[in-house]
Tab-separated table of C-alpha atoms and ligand atoms in Angstrom:
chain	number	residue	atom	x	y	z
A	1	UNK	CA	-3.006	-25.322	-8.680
A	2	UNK	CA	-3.308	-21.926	-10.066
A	3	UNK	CA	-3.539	-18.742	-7.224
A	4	UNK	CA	-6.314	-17.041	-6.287
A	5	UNK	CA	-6.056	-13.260	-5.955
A	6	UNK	CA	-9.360	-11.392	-4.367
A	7	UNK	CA	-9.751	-7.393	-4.816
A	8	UNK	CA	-11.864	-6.089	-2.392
A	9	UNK	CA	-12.825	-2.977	-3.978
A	10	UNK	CA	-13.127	-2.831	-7.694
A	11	UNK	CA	-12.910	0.923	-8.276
A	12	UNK	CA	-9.850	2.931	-9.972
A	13	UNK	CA	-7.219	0.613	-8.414
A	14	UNK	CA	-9.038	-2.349	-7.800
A	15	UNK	CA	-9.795	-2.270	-11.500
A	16	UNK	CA	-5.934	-1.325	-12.547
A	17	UNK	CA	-4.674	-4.418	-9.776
A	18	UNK	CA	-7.057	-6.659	-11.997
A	19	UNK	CA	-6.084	-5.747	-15.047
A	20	UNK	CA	-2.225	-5.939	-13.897
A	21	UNK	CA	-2.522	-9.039	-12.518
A	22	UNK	CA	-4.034	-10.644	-15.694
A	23	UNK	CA	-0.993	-9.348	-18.038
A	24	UNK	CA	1.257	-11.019	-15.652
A	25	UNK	CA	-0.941	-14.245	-15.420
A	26	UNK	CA	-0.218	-13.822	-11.600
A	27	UNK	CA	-3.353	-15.542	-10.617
A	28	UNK	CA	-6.975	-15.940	-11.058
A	29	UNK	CA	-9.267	-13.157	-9.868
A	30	UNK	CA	-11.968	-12.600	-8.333
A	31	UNK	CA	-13.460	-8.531	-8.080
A	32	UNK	CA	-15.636	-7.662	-5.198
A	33	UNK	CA	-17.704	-4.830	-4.921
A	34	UNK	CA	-20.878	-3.842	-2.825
A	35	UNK	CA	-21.329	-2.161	-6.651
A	36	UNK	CA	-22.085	-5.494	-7.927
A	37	UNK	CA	-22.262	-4.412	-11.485
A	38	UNK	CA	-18.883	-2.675	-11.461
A	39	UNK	CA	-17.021	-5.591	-10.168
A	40	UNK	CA	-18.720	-8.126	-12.404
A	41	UNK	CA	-18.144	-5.269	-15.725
A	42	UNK	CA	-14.540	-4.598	-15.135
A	43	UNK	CA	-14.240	-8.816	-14.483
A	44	UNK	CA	-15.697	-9.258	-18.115
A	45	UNK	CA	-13.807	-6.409	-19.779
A	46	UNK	CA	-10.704	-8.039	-18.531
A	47	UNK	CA	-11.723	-11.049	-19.292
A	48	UNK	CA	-12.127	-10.203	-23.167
A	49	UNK	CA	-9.221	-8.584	-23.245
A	50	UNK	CA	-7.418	-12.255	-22.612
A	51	UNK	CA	-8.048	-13.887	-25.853
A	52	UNK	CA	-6.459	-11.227	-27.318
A	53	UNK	CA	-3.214	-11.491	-26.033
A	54	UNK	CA	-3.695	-15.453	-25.402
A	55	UNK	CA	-3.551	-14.941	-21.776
A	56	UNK	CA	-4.397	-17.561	-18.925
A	57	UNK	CA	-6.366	-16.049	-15.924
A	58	UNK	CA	-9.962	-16.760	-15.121
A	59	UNK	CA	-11.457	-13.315	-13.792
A	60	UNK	CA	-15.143	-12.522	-11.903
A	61	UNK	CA	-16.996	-10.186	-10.350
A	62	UNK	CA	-19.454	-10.840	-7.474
A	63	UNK	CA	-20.559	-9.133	-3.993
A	64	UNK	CA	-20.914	-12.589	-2.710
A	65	UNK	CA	-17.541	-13.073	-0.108
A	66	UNK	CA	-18.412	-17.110	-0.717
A	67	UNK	CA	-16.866	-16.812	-4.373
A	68	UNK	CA	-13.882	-15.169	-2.667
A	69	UNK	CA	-13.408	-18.038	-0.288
A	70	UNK	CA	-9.620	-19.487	-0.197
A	71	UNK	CA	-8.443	-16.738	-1.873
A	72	UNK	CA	-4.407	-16.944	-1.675
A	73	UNK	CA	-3.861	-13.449	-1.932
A	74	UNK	CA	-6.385	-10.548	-0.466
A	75	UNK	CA	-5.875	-6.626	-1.999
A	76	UNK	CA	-8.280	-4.534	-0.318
A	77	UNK	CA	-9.026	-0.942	-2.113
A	78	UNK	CA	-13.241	-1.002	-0.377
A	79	UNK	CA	-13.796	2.343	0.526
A	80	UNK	CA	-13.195	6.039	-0.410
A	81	UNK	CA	-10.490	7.859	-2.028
A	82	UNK	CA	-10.028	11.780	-1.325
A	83	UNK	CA	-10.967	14.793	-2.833
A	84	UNK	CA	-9.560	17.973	-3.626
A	85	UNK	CA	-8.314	19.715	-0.258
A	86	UNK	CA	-8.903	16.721	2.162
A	87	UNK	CA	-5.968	15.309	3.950
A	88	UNK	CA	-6.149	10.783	3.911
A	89	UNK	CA	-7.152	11.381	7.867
A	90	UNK	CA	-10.520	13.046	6.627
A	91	UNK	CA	-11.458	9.751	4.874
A	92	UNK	CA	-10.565	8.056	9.228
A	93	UNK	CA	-14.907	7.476	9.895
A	94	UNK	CA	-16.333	6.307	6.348
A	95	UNK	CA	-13.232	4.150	5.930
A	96	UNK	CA	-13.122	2.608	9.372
A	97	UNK	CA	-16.926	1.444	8.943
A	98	UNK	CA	-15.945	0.108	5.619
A	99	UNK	CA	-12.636	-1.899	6.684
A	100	UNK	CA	-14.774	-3.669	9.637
A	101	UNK	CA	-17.320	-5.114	7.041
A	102	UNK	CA	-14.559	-6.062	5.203
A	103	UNK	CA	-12.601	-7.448	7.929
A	104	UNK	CA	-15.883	-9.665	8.970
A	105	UNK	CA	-15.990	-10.726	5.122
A	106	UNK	CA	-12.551	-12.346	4.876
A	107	UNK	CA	-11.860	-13.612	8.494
A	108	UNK	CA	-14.058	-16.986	7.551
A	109	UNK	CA	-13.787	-17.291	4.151
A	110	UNK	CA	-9.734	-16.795	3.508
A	111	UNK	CA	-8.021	-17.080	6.899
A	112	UNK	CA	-4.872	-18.382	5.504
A	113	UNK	CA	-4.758	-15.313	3.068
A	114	UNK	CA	-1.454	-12.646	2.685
A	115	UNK	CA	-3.889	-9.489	2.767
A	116	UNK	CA	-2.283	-6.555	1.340
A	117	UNK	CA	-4.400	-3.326	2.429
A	118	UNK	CA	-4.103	0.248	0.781
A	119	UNK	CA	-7.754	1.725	2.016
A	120	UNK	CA	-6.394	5.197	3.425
A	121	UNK	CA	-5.913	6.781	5.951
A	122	UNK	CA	-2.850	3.397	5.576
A	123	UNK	CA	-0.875	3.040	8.753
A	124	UNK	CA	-4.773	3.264	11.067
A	125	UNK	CA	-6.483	1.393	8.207
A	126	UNK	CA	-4.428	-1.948	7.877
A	127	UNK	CA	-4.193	-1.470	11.684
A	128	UNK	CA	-7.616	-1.754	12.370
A	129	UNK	CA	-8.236	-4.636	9.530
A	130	UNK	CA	-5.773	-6.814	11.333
A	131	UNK	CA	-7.420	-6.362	14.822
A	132	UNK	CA	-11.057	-6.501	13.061
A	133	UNK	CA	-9.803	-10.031	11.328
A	134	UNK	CA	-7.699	-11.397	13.905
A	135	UNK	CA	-5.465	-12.648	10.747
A	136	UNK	CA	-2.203	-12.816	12.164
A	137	UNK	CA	0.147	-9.876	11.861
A	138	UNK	CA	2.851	-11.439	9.425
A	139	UNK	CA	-0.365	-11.940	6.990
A	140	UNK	CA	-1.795	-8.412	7.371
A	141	UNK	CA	0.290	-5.913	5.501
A	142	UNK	CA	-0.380	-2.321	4.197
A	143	UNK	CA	0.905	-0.868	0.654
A	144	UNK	CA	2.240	2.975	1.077
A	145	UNK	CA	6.122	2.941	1.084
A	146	UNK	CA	6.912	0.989	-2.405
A	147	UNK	CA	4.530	3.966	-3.983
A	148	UNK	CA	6.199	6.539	-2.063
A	149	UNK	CA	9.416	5.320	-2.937
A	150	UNK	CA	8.381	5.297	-6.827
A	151	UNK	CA	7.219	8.489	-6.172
A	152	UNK	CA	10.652	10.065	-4.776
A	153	UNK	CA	13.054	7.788	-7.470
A	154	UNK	CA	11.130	9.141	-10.093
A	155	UNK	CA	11.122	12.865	-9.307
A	156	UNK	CA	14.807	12.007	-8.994
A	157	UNK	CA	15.016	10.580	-11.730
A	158	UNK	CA	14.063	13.651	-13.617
A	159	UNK	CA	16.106	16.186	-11.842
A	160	UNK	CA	19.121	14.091	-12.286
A	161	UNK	CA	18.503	12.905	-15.868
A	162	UNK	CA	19.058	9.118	-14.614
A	163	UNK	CA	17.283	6.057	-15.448
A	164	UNK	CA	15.016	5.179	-12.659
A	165	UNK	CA	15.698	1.929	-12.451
A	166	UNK	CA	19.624	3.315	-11.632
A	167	UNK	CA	18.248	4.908	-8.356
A	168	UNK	CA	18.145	2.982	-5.013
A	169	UNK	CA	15.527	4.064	-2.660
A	170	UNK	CA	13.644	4.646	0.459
A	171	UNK	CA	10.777	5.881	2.222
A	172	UNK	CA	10.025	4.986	5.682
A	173	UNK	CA	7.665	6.275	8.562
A	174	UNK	CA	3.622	6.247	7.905
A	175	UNK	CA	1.860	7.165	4.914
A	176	UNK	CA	1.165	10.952	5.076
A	177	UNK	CA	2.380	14.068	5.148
A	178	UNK	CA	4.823	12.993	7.705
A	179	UNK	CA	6.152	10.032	5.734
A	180	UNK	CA	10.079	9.814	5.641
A	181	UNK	CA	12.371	9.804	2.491
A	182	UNK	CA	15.897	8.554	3.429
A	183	UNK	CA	18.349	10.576	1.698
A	184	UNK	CA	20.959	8.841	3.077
A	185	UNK	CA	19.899	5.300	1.894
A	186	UNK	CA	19.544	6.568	-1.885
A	187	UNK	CA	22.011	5.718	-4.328
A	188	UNK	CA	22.532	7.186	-7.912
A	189	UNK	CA	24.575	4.793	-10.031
A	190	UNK	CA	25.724	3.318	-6.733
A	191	UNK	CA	26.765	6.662	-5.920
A	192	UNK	CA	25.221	8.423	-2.393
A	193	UNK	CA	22.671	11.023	-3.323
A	194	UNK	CA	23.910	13.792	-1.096
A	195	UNK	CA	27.316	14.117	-3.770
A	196	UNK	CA	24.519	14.384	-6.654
A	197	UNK	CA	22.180	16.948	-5.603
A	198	UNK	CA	22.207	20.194	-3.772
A	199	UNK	CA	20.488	20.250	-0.407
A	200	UNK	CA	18.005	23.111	-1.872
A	201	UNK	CA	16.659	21.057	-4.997
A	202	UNK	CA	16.586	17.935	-2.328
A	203	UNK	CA	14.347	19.454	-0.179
A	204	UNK	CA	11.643	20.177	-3.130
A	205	UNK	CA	11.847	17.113	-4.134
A	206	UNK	CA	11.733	15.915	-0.308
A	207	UNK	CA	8.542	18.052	-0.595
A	208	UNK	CA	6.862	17.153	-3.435
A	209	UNK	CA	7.104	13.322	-2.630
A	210	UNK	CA	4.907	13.749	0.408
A	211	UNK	CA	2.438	15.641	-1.557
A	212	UNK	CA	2.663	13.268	-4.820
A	213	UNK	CA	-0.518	12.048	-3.824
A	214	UNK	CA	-2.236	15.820	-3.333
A	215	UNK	CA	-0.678	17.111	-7.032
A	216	UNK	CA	-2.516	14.294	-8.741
A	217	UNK	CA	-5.708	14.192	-6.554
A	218	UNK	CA	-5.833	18.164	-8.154
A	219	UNK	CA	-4.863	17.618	-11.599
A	220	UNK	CA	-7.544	14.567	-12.017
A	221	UNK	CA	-10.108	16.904	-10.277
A	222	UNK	CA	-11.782	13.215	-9.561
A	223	UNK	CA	-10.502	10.653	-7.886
A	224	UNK	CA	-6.607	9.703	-6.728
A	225	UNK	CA	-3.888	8.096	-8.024
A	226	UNK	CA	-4.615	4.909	-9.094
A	227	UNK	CA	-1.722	3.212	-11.691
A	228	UNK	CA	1.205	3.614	-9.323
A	229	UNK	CA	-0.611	2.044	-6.282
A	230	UNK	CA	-1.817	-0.776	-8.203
A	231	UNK	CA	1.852	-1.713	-9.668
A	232	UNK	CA	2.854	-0.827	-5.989
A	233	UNK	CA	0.611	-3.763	-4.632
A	234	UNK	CA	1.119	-6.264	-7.339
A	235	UNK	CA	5.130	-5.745	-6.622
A	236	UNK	CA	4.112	-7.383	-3.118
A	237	UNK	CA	2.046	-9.942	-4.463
A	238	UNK	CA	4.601	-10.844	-6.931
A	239	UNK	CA	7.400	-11.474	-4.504
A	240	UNK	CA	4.730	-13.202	-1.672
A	241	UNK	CA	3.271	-15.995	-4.686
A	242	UNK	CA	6.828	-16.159	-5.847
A	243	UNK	CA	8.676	-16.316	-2.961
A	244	UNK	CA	11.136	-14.048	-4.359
A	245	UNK	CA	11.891	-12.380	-0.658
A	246	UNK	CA	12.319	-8.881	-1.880
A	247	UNK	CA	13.350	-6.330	0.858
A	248	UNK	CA	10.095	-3.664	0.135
A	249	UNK	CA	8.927	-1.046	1.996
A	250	UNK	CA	5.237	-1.447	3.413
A	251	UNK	CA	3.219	-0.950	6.319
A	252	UNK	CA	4.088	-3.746	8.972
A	253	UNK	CA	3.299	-4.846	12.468
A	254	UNK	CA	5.683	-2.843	14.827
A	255	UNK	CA	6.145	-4.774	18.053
A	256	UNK	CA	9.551	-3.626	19.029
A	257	UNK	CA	11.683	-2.836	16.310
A	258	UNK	CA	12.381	0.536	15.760
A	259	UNK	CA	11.634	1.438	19.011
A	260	UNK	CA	7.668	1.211	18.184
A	261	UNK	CA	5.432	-1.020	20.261
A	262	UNK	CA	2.207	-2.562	18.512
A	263	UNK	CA	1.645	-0.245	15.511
A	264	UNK	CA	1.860	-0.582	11.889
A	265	UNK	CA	4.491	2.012	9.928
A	266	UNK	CA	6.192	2.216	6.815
A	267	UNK	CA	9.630	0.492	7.408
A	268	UNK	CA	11.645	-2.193	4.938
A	269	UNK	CA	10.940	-5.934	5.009
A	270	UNK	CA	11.092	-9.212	3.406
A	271	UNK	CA	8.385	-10.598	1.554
A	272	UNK	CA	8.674	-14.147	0.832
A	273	UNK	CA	6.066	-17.049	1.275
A	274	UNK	CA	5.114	-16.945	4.468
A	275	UNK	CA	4.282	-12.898	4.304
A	276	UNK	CA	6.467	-10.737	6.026
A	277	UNK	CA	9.273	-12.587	6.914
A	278	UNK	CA	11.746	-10.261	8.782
A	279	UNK	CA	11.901	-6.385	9.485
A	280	UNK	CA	14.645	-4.760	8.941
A	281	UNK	CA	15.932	-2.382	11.097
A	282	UNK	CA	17.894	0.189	9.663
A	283	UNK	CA	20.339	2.586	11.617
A	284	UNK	CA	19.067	5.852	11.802
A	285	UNK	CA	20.788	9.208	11.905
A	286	UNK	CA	19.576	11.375	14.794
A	287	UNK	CA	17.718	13.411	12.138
A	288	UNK	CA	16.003	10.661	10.713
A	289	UNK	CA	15.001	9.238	13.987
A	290	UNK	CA	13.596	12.527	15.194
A	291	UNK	CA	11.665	12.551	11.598
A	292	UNK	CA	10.447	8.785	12.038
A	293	UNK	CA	9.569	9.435	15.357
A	294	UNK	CA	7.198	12.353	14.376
A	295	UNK	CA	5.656	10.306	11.431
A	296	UNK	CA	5.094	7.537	14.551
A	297	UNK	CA	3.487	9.972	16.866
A	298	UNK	CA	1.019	11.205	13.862
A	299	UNK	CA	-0.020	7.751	13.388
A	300	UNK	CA	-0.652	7.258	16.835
A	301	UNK	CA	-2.526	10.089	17.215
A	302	UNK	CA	-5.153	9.512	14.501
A	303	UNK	CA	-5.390	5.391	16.013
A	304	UNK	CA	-6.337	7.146	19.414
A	305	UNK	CA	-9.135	8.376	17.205
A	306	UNK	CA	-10.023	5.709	15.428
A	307	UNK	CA	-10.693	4.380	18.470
A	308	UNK	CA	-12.555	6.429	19.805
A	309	UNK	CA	-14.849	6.526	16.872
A	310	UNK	CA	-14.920	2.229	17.574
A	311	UNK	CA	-13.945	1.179	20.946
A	312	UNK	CA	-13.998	-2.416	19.508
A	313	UNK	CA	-10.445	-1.367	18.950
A	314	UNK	CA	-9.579	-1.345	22.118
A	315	UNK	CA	-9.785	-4.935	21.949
B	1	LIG	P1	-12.620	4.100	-5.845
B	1	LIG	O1	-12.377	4.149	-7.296
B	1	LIG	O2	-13.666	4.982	-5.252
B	1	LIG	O3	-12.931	2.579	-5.451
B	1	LIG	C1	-13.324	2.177	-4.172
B	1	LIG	C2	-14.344	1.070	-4.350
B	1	LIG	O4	-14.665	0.536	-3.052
B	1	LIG	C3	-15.672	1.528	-4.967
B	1	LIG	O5	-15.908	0.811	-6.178
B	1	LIG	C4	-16.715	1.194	-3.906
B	1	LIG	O6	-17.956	0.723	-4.423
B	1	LIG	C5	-15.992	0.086	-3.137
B	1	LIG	N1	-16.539	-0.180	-1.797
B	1	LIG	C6	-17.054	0.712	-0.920
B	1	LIG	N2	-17.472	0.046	0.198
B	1	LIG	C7	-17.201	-1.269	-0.006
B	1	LIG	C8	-17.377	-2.438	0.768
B	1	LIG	N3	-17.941	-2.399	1.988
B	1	LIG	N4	-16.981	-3.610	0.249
B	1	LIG	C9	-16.421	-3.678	-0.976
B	1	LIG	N5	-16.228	-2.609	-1.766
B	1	LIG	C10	-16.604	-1.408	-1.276
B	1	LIG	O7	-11.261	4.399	-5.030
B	1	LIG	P2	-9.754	4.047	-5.458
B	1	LIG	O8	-9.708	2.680	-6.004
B	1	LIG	O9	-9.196	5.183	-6.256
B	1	LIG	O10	-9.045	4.131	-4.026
B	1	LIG	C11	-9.360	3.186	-3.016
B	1	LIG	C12	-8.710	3.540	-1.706
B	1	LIG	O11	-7.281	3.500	-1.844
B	1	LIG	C13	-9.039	4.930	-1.166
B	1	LIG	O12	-9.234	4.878	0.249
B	1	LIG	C14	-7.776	5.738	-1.467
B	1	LIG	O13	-7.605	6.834	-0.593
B	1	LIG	C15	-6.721	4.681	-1.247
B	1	LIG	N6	-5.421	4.973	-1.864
B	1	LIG	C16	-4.325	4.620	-1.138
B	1	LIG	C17	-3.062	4.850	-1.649
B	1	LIG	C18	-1.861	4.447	-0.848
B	1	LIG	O14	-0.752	4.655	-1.279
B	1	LIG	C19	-2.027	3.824	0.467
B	1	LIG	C20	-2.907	5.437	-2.911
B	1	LIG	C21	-4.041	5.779	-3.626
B	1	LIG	C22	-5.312	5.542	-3.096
């Protein structure tokens, strides 16, 4: 039987994840707004588009969560993106209300779902949606580190004239400002980074990946990114439908490893069939642990607001 994919949220990435997910012939989909007419207008866009290229995917639009039911894959984008000058935690209130609809939408109708979330602020959002939905934690999973990684390859990429695709990667630690690029587990050509580049330019470019999100948010003067998180999220998808058990990293259910106790964060991990199928635990320099420590502290902090803004997530 063919897959079902539901996107929850048919805005800029919803609409990109659709259209991705349609040249790929991933799955069928479904696009759910509370817009109703932007879900079911992007569905039958796409849906033209198929007989063009001869390609096999049923696609709708609805603000009904029955036609979502079963779905076999969840991508939730509901809610809003920044603007100019706001940091992901501004977007913490209107985001959390958002998430909890949400969360009462899919709990029913898909519970056997892998649920890939990328509403912002990440690490507090996907938090919250698993404790809202009760889905268990394996199945609730946030996007952030795949597009942070992309993000820190490619600027890479340019400074050291390399193809991306000859750059091994990592960024750990939640998705913000605090977010951790791993130096140390990058390799250029299978060489280590830290032979490559000088400790100056590294830093920029250390920089400029935890702002990559800012420095588009300002030159699109509307809006965020939107292409890179959607081929993010359908790298996910692709290795949960396929079982192809790629070690990514995403925002997963901490209860131990790393030293973290019951908290989502950016770290590696398998996704095969099952959803997140093993964390893995890397070895950290005492740098790096003081760095991923920090990044676990901020997201911390903002769930001790989010909680306070819903004490149902104390529960
Ligand atoms: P946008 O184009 O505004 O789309 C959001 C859509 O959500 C809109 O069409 C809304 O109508 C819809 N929506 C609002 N409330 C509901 C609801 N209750 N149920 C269903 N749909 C609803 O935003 P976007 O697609 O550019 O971004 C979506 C989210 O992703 C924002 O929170 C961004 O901050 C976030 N984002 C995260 C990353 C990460 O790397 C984690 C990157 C880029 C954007």
């Amino acid at each position: 039987m063919r897959k079902k994919i539901t996107l929850i949220g048919a805005g800029q990435i919803g609409g990109t994840l659709a259209h991705l997910i349609s040249i790929k012939e991933l799955a069928d989909v479904v696009l759910f707004d509370v817009a109703d007419g932007v879900a079911k207008g992007k569905a039958l866009d796409i849906a033209q588009s198929t007989s063009i290229d001869g390609l096999n995917v049923n696609l709708i639009g609805t603000n009904n969560y029955e036609d979502t039911k079963n779905s076999d894959v969840i991508i939730i984008t509901a809610g809003v993106p920044r603007k100019t000058g706001m940091t992901r935690d501004d977007l913490l209130e209107t985001n959390l209300k958002i998430i909890k609809k949400v969360a009462e939408g899919i709990k029913n109708t898909s519970p056997n779902s892998f649920v890939i979330c990328i509403t912002n602020p990440l690490d507090v959002i996907v938090m919250a949606l698993q404790k809202y939905s009760k889905l268990p934690t394996n199945k609730v999973v946030g996007m952030a580190g795949i597009l942070d990684t992309s993000r820190f390859k490619y600027f890479l990429s340019q400074e050291l004239k390399v193809p991306v695709k000859n750059i091994e990667s990592l960024v750990l630690g939640g998705h913000g400002d605090t977010m951790v690029p791993m130096p140390n587990y990058t390799k250029v050509n299978g060489k280590s980074l830290n032979e490559l580049i000088e400790k100056e330019k590294l830093d920029k470019i250390i920089d400029r990946t935890r702002k990559g999100g800012a420095e588009i948010i300002k030159l699109l003067e509307k809006g965020s990114a939107f292409y890179a998180p959607a081929a993010s999220a359908v790298e996910m998808v692709n290795s949960y439908i396929n079982n192809l058990k790629k070690t990514l990293p995403c925002a997963a259910h901490l209860n131990g490893a790393y030293g973290v106790k019951d908290l989502y964060a950016g770290v590696p991990v398998i996704i095969g069939n099952k959803g997140v199928e093993k964390i893995i635990e890397l070895s950290l320099d005492k740098s790096e642990k003081n760095n991923f420590n920090l990044s676990i502290e901020t997201v911390k902090d903002l769930f001790a607001a989010a909680k306070k803004i819903d004490p149902d997530l104390n529960n």
